[in-house]
């Protein structure tokens, strides 16, 4: 099973970027990072486990918010250095701001405009 991990091109910190995509709609929900342990746990549990660069520890998506990502498919890019996780996003919220996606702003006329609503106030999610 570890053979698939050895086929990854990890960066100098032993990490690789991971794009989480809604398996049904195809919408990009977020980008995070994994180390080999996070990837192995993700495969084993079929639940997204990331590496938090700021906290320097494993991060089970939804461990505080309940907004777990159930993994439906894992894809590796042609250079073996980026993953896409196709996920079922529990609760419909992937972003810590309470939005469905972390990509909720668009560039319009040189300004970043917020175009997606807050689904749930983060104060109600993170207690």
PDB file of C-alpha atoms in Angstrom:
ATOM      1  CA  UNK A   1       0.000   0.000   0.000  1.00  0.00           C
ATOM      2  CA  UNK A   2       2.858   2.413   0.696  1.00  0.00           C
ATOM      3  CA  UNK A   3       4.044   1.945  -2.877  1.00  0.00           C
ATOM      4  CA  UNK A   4       1.625   4.641  -4.101  1.00  0.00           C
ATOM      5  CA  UNK A   5       3.136   7.099  -1.613  1.00  0.00           C
ATOM      6  CA  UNK A   6       6.612   6.531  -3.071  1.00  0.00           C
ATOM      7  CA  UNK A   7       5.342   7.607  -6.506  1.00  0.00           C
ATOM      8  CA  UNK A   8       4.569  11.131  -5.231  1.00  0.00           C
ATOM      9  CA  UNK A   9       6.983  13.999  -5.866  1.00  0.00           C
ATOM     10  CA  UNK A  10       6.990  15.688  -2.468  1.00  0.00           C
ATOM     11  CA  UNK A  11       8.311  19.234  -2.066  1.00  0.00           C
ATOM     12  CA  UNK A  12      11.391  20.072   0.020  1.00  0.00           C
ATOM     13  CA  UNK A  13       9.216  20.036   3.155  1.00  0.00           C
ATOM     14  CA  UNK A  14       7.731  16.626   2.391  1.00  0.00           C
ATOM     15  CA  UNK A  15       4.403  18.152   1.337  1.00  0.00           C
ATOM     16  CA  UNK A  16       2.217  18.383  -1.735  1.00  0.00           C
ATOM     17  CA  UNK A  17      -0.739  20.633  -2.554  1.00  0.00           C
ATOM     18  CA  UNK A  18      -4.184  19.082  -2.608  1.00  0.00           C
ATOM     19  CA  UNK A  19      -7.253  20.494  -4.319  1.00  0.00           C
ATOM     20  CA  UNK A  20     -10.560  19.438  -2.747  1.00  0.00           C
ATOM     21  CA  UNK A  21     -13.321  19.357  -5.355  1.00  0.00           C
ATOM     22  CA  UNK A  22     -17.015  18.630  -4.853  1.00  0.00           C
ATOM     23  CA  UNK A  23     -17.553  15.192  -6.423  1.00  0.00           C
ATOM     24  CA  UNK A  24     -21.059  16.101  -7.599  1.00  0.00           C
ATOM     25  CA  UNK A  25     -20.810  19.696  -8.819  1.00  0.00           C
ATOM     26  CA  UNK A  26     -17.103  19.812  -9.686  1.00  0.00           C
ATOM     27  CA  UNK A  27     -16.669  23.083  -7.762  1.00  0.00           C
ATOM     28  CA  UNK A  28     -13.262  23.636  -6.199  1.00  0.00           C
ATOM     29  CA  UNK A  29     -13.817  23.860  -2.465  1.00  0.00           C
ATOM     30  CA  UNK A  30     -10.358  24.480  -1.068  1.00  0.00           C
ATOM     31  CA  UNK A  31      -6.624  23.902  -1.394  1.00  0.00           C
ATOM     32  CA  UNK A  32      -4.640  22.338   1.421  1.00  0.00           C
ATOM     33  CA  UNK A  33      -1.441  20.351   1.956  1.00  0.00           C
ATOM     34  CA  UNK A  34      -0.637  16.739   2.768  1.00  0.00           C
ATOM     35  CA  UNK A  35       2.407  14.887   3.949  1.00  0.00           C
ATOM     36  CA  UNK A  36       2.785  11.140   3.464  1.00  0.00           C
ATOM     37  CA  UNK A  37       1.081  10.337   6.770  1.00  0.00           C
ATOM     38  CA  UNK A  38      -1.920  12.509   5.902  1.00  0.00           C
ATOM     39  CA  UNK A  39      -2.228  10.825   2.511  1.00  0.00           C
ATOM     40  CA  UNK A  40      -1.998   7.343   4.012  1.00  0.00           C
ATOM     41  CA  UNK A  41      -4.687   8.212   6.592  1.00  0.00           C
ATOM     42  CA  UNK A  42      -6.890   9.755   3.900  1.00  0.00           C
ATOM     43  CA  UNK A  43      -6.702   6.578   1.842  1.00  0.00           C
ATOM     44  CA  UNK A  44      -7.234   4.345   4.863  1.00  0.00           C
ATOM     45  CA  UNK A  45     -10.180   6.290   6.310  1.00  0.00           C
ATOM     46  CA  UNK A  46     -11.679   7.650   3.053  1.00  0.00           C
ATOM     47  CA  UNK A  47     -11.854  10.978   4.862  1.00  0.00           C
ATOM     48  CA  UNK A  48      -9.731  14.032   4.091  1.00  0.00           C
ATOM     49  CA  UNK A  49      -6.772  14.411   6.424  1.00  0.00           C
ATOM     50  CA  UNK A  50      -4.427  17.294   5.710  1.00  0.00           C
ATOM     51  CA  UNK A  51      -1.204  18.713   7.123  1.00  0.00           C
ATOM     52  CA  UNK A  52      -1.696  22.102   8.760  1.00  0.00           C
ATOM     53  CA  UNK A  53       1.369  24.164   7.922  1.00  0.00           C
ATOM     54  CA  UNK A  54       0.458  26.839  10.464  1.00  0.00           C
ATOM     55  CA  UNK A  55      -0.196  24.408  13.331  1.00  0.00           C
ATOM     56  CA  UNK A  56       2.432  21.905  12.162  1.00  0.00           C
ATOM     57  CA  UNK A  57       0.178  18.916  12.775  1.00  0.00           C
ATOM     58  CA  UNK A  58      -2.292  16.605  11.094  1.00  0.00           C
ATOM     59  CA  UNK A  59      -5.661  18.213  10.458  1.00  0.00           C
ATOM     60  CA  UNK A  60      -8.703  15.995  10.126  1.00  0.00           C
ATOM     61  CA  UNK A  61     -10.998  18.186   8.027  1.00  0.00           C
ATOM     62  CA  UNK A  62     -14.102  18.828  10.089  1.00  0.00           C
ATOM     63  CA  UNK A  63     -12.578  17.842  13.434  1.00  0.00           C
ATOM     64  CA  UNK A  64     -13.830  21.089  14.991  1.00  0.00           C
ATOM     65  CA  UNK A  65     -16.591  22.176  12.608  1.00  0.00           C
ATOM     66  CA  UNK A  66     -18.134  18.824  11.766  1.00  0.00           C
ATOM     67  CA  UNK A  67     -17.705  19.665   8.066  1.00  0.00           C
ATOM     68  CA  UNK A  68     -15.967  16.414   7.157  1.00  0.00           C
ATOM     69  CA  UNK A  69     -14.911  15.583   3.606  1.00  0.00           C
ATOM     70  CA  UNK A  70     -15.686  12.003   2.564  1.00  0.00           C
ATOM     71  CA  UNK A  71     -13.275  11.053  -0.224  1.00  0.00           C
ATOM     72  CA  UNK A  72     -14.830   9.592  -3.358  1.00  0.00           C
ATOM     73  CA  UNK A  73     -11.759   9.633  -5.634  1.00  0.00           C
ATOM     74  CA  UNK A  74      -8.107  10.680  -5.524  1.00  0.00           C
ATOM     75  CA  UNK A  75      -6.312  11.859  -8.660  1.00  0.00           C
ATOM     76  CA  UNK A  76      -2.612  12.543  -9.165  1.00  0.00           C
ATOM     77  CA  UNK A  77      -1.417  15.019 -11.799  1.00  0.00           C
ATOM     78  CA  UNK A  78       1.061  14.263 -14.602  1.00  0.00           C
ATOM     79  CA  UNK A  79       4.072  15.551 -12.621  1.00  0.00           C
ATOM     80  CA  UNK A  80       3.051  13.539  -9.542  1.00  0.00           C
ATOM     81  CA  UNK A  81       3.150  16.668  -7.381  1.00  0.00           C
ATOM     82  CA  UNK A  82      -0.506  17.734  -6.979  1.00  0.00           C
ATOM     83  CA  UNK A  83      -3.571  15.783  -5.877  1.00  0.00           C
ATOM     84  CA  UNK A  84      -7.255  16.336  -6.466  1.00  0.00           C
ATOM     85  CA  UNK A  85      -9.612  14.866  -3.903  1.00  0.00           C
ATOM     86  CA  UNK A  86     -13.147  14.495  -5.142  1.00  0.00           C
ATOM     87  CA  UNK A  87     -15.178  14.715  -1.966  1.00  0.00           C
ATOM     88  CA  UNK A  88     -18.624  14.766  -0.486  1.00  0.00           C
ATOM     89  CA  UNK A  89     -18.574  17.902   1.680  1.00  0.00           C
ATOM     90  CA  UNK A  90     -20.663  17.272   4.780  1.00  0.00           C
ATOM     91  CA  UNK A  91     -22.717  20.287   5.815  1.00  0.00           C
ATOM     92  CA  UNK A  92     -22.057  22.086   2.536  1.00  0.00           C
ATOM     93  CA  UNK A  93     -19.349  24.246   4.114  1.00  0.00           C
ATOM     94  CA  UNK A  94     -15.654  23.859   3.284  1.00  0.00           C
ATOM     95  CA  UNK A  95     -14.338  27.294   4.271  1.00  0.00           C
ATOM     96  CA  UNK A  96     -13.571  28.517   7.781  1.00  0.00           C
ATOM     97  CA  UNK A  97     -15.480  31.708   6.850  1.00  0.00           C
ATOM     98  CA  UNK A  98     -18.694  29.649   6.789  1.00  0.00           C
ATOM     99  CA  UNK A  99     -18.936  29.561   2.994  1.00  0.00           C
ATOM    100  CA  UNK A 100     -19.367  26.587   0.688  1.00  0.00           C
ATOM    101  CA  UNK A 101     -15.959  27.191  -0.918  1.00  0.00           C
ATOM    102  CA  UNK A 102     -12.787  29.035   0.002  1.00  0.00           C
ATOM    103  CA  UNK A 103     -12.944  30.567  -3.496  1.00  0.00           C
ATOM    104  CA  UNK A 104     -15.735  33.055  -2.861  1.00  0.00           C
ATOM    105  CA  UNK A 105     -14.185  36.209  -4.362  1.00  0.00           C
ATOM    106  CA  UNK A 106     -13.901  37.223  -8.009  1.00  0.00           C
ATOM    107  CA  UNK A 107     -11.721  39.884  -9.608  1.00  0.00           C
ATOM    108  CA  UNK A 108     -13.865  42.550 -11.238  1.00  0.00           C
ATOM    109  CA  UNK A 109     -12.541  45.890 -12.472  1.00  0.00           C
ATOM    110  CA  UNK A 110      -9.365  45.502 -10.411  1.00  0.00           C
ATOM    111  CA  UNK A 111     -11.237  44.786  -7.169  1.00  0.00           C
ATOM    112  CA  UNK A 112     -11.927  41.544  -5.278  1.00  0.00           C
ATOM    113  CA  UNK A 113     -15.655  41.174  -4.847  1.00  0.00           C
ATOM    114  CA  UNK A 114     -17.254  38.698  -2.460  1.00  0.00           C
ATOM    115  CA  UNK A 115     -19.874  36.816  -4.474  1.00  0.00           C
ATOM    116  CA  UNK A 116     -20.768  33.839  -2.289  1.00  0.00           C
ATOM    117  CA  UNK A 117     -22.844  34.166   0.871  1.00  0.00           C
ATOM    118  CA  UNK A 118     -21.931  32.941   4.320  1.00  0.00           C
ATOM    119  CA  UNK A 119     -23.889  29.713   4.818  1.00  0.00           C
ATOM    120  CA  UNK A 120     -23.335  29.693   8.560  1.00  0.00           C
ATOM    121  CA  UNK A 121     -21.688  32.231  10.845  1.00  0.00           C
ATOM    122  CA  UNK A 122     -18.222  30.965  11.841  1.00  0.00           C
ATOM    123  CA  UNK A 123     -18.988  31.966  15.450  1.00  0.00           C
ATOM    124  CA  UNK A 124     -21.694  29.315  15.438  1.00  0.00           C
ATOM    125  CA  UNK A 125     -19.391  26.712  13.871  1.00  0.00           C
ATOM    126  CA  UNK A 126     -16.246  27.134  15.965  1.00  0.00           C
ATOM    127  CA  UNK A 127     -16.997  27.339  19.657  1.00  0.00           C
TER     128      UNK A 127
END
